[in-house]
PDB file of C-alpha atoms in Angstrom:
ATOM      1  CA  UNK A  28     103.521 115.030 111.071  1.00 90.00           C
ATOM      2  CA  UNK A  29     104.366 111.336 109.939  1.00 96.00           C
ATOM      3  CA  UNK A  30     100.786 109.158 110.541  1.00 98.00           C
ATOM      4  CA  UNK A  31     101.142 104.926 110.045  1.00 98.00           C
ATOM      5  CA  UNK A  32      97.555 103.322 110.909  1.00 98.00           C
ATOM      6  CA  UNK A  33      97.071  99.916 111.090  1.00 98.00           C
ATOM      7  CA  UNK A  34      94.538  97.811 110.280  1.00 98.00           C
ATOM      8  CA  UNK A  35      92.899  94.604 110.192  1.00 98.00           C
ATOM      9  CA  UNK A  36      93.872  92.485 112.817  1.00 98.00           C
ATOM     10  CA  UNK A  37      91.601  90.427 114.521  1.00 98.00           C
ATOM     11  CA  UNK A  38      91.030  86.855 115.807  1.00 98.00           C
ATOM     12  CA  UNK A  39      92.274  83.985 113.572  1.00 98.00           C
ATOM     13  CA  UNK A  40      92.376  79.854 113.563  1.00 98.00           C
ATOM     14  CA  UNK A  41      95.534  78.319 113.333  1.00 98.00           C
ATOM     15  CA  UNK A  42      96.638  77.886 109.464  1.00 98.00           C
ATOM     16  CA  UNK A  43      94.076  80.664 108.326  1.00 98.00           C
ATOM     17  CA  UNK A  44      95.205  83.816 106.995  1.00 98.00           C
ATOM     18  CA  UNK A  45      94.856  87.771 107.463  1.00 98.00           C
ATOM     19  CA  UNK A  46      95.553  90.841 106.033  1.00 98.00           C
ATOM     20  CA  UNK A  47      96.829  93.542 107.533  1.00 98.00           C
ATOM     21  CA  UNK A  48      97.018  97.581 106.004  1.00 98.00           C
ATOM     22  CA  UNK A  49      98.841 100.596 106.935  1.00 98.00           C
ATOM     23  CA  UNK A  50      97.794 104.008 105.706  1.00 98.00           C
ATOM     24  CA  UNK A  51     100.687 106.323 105.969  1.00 98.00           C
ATOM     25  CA  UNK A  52     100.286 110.289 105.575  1.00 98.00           C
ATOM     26  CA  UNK A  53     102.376 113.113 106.312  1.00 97.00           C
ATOM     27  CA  UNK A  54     105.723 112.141 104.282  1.00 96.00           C
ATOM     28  CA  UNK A  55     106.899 111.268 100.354  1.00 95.00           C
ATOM     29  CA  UNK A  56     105.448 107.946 100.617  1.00 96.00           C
ATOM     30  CA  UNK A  57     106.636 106.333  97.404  1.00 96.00           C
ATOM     31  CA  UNK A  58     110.517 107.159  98.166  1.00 95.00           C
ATOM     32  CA  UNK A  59     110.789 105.279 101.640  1.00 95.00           C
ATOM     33  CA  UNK A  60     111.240 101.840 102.763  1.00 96.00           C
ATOM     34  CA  UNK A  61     108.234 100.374 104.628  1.00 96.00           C
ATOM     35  CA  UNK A  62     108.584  97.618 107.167  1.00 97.00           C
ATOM     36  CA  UNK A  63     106.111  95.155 109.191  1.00 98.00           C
ATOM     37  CA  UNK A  64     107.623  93.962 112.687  1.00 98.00           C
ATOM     38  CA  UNK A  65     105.995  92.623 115.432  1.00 98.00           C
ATOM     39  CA  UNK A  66     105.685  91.981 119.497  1.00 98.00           C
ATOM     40  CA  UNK A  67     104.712  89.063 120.550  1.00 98.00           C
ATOM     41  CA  UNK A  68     103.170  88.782 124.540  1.00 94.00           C
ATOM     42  CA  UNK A  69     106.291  88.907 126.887  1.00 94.00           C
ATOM     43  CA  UNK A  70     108.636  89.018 124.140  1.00 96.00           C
ATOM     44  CA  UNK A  71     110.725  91.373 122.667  1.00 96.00           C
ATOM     45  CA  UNK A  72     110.445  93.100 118.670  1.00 96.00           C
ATOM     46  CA  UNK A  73     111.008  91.172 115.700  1.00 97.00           C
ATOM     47  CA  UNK A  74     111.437  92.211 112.574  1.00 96.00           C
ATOM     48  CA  UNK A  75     109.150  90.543 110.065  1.00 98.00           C
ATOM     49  CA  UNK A  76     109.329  92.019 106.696  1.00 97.00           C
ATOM     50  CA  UNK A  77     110.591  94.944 104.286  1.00 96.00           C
ATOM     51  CA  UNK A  78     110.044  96.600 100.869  1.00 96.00           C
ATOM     52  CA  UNK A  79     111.849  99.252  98.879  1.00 95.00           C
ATOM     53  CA  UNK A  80     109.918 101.941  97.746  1.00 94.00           C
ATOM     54  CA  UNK A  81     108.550 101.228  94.550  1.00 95.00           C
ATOM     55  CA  UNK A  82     107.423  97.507  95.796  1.00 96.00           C
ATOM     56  CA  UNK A  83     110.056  95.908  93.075  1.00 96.00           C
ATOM     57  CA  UNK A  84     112.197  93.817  95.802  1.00 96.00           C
ATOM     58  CA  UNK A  85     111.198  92.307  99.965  1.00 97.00           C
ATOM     59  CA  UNK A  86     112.710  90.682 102.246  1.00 96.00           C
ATOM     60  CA  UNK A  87     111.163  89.037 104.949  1.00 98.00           C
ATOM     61  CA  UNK A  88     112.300  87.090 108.445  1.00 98.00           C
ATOM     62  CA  UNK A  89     113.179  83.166 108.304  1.00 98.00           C
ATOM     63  CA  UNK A  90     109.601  82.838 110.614  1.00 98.00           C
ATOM     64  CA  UNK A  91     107.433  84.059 107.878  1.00 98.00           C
ATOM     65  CA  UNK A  92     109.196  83.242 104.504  1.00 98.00           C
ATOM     66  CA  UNK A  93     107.086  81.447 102.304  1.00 98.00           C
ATOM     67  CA  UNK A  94     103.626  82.210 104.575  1.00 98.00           C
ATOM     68  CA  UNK A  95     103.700  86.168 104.714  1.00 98.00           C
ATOM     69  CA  UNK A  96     103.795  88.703 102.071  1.00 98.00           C
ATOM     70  CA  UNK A  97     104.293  91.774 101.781  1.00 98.00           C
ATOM     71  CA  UNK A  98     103.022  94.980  99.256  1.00 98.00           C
ATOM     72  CA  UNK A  99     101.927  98.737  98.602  1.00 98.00           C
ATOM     73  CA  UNK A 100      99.821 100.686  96.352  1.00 98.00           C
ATOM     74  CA  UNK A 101     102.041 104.089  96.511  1.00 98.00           C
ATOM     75  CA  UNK A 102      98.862 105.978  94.545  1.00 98.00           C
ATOM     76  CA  UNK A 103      97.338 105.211  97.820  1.00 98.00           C
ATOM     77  CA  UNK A 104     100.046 105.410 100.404  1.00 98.00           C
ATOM     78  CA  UNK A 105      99.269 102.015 101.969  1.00 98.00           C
ATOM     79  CA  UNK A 106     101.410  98.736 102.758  1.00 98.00           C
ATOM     80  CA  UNK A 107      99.939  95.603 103.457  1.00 98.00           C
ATOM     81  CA  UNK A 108     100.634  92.238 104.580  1.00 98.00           C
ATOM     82  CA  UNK A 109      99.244  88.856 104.139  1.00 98.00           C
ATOM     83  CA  UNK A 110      99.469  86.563 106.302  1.00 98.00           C
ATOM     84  CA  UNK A 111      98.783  82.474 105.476  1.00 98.00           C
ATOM     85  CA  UNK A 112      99.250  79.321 107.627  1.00 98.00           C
ATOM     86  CA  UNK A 113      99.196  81.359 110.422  1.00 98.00           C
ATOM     87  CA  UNK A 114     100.919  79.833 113.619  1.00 98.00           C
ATOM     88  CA  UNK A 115     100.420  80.293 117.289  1.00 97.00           C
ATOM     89  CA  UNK A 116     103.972  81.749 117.300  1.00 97.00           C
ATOM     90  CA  UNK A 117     102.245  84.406 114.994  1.00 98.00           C
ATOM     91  CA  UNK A 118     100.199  86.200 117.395  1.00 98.00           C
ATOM     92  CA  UNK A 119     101.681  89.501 118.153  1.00 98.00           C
ATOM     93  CA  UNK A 120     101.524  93.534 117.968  1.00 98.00           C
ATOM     94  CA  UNK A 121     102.084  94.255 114.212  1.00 98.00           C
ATOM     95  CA  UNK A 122     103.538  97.346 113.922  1.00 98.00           C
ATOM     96  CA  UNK A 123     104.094  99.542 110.283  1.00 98.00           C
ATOM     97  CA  UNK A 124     107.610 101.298 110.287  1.00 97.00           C
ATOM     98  CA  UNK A 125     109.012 103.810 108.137  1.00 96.00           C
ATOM     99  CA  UNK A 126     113.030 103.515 107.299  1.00 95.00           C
ATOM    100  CA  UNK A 127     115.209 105.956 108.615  1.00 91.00           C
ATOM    101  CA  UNK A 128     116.685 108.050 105.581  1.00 81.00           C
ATOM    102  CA  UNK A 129     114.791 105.469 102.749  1.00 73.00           C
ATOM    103  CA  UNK A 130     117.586 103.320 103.023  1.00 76.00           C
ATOM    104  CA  UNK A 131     117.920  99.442 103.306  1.00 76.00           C
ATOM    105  CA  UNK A 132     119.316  98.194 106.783  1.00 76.00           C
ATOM    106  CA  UNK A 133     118.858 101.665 108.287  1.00 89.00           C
ATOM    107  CA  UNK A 134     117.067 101.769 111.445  1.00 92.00           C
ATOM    108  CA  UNK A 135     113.043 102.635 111.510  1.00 95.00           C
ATOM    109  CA  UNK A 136     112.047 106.036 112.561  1.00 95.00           C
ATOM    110  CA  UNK A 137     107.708 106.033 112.951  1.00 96.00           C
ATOM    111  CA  UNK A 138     105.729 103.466 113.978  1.00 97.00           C
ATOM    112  CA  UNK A 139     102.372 103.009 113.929  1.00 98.00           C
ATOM    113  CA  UNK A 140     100.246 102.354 117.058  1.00 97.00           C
ATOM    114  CA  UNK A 141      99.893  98.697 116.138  1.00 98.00           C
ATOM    115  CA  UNK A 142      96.621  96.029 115.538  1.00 98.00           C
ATOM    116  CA  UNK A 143      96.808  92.751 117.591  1.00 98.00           C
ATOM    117  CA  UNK A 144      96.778  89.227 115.663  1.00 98.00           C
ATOM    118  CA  UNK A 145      95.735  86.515 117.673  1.00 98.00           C
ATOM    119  CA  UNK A 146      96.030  82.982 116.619  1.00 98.00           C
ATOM    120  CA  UNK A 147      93.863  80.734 118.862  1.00 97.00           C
ATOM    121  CA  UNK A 148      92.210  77.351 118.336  1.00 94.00           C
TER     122      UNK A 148
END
């Protein structure tokens, strides 16, 4: 029932920027927690970013603060992330994740399929 697409990922230089969209559908969007994590190639997940559910407070990892930032438009059941000064270290899997129970800290409970970032020179 619960749908989280990703979008816009592609091929980037080093210290451009990107941004990424998930349309969710099939849940109260507007009263959940939305997250952004990531998988880099042969590593494990990291958690990059988070946003309450009216957009009014985020919180993102110590890799990204200050470069990445995060949003939604809750009339349109999307969250998005941009992404500037990108770094090699950046390219990954970026995954959209719903919170488990709408609540800060809880653990996520859908993810999307993912769109791959690659930063190359």
């Amino acid at each position: 029932q619960v749908q989280l697409v990703e979008s816009g990922g592609g091929l980037v230089h080093p210290g451009g920027s990107l941004r990424l969209s998930c349309a969710a559908s099939g849940f109260h969007f507007s009263t959940y927690v939305m997250n952004w994590v990531r998988q880099a190639p042969g590593k494990g997940i990291e958690w990059v970013s988070e946003i309450n559910s009216g957009g009014e407070t985020t919180e993102y990892a110590d890799s990204v603060k200050g470069r990445f930032t995060i949003s939604r438009d809750n009339a349109k059941n999307t969250v998005f992330l941009v992404m500037n000064n990108l770094k090699f270290e950046d390219t990954a899997v970026y995954y959209c994740a719903r919170t488990l129970g709408s609540a800060w800290g809880n653990p996520m409970d859908y993810w999307g399929k993912g769109t791959l970032v690659t930063v190359s020179a």
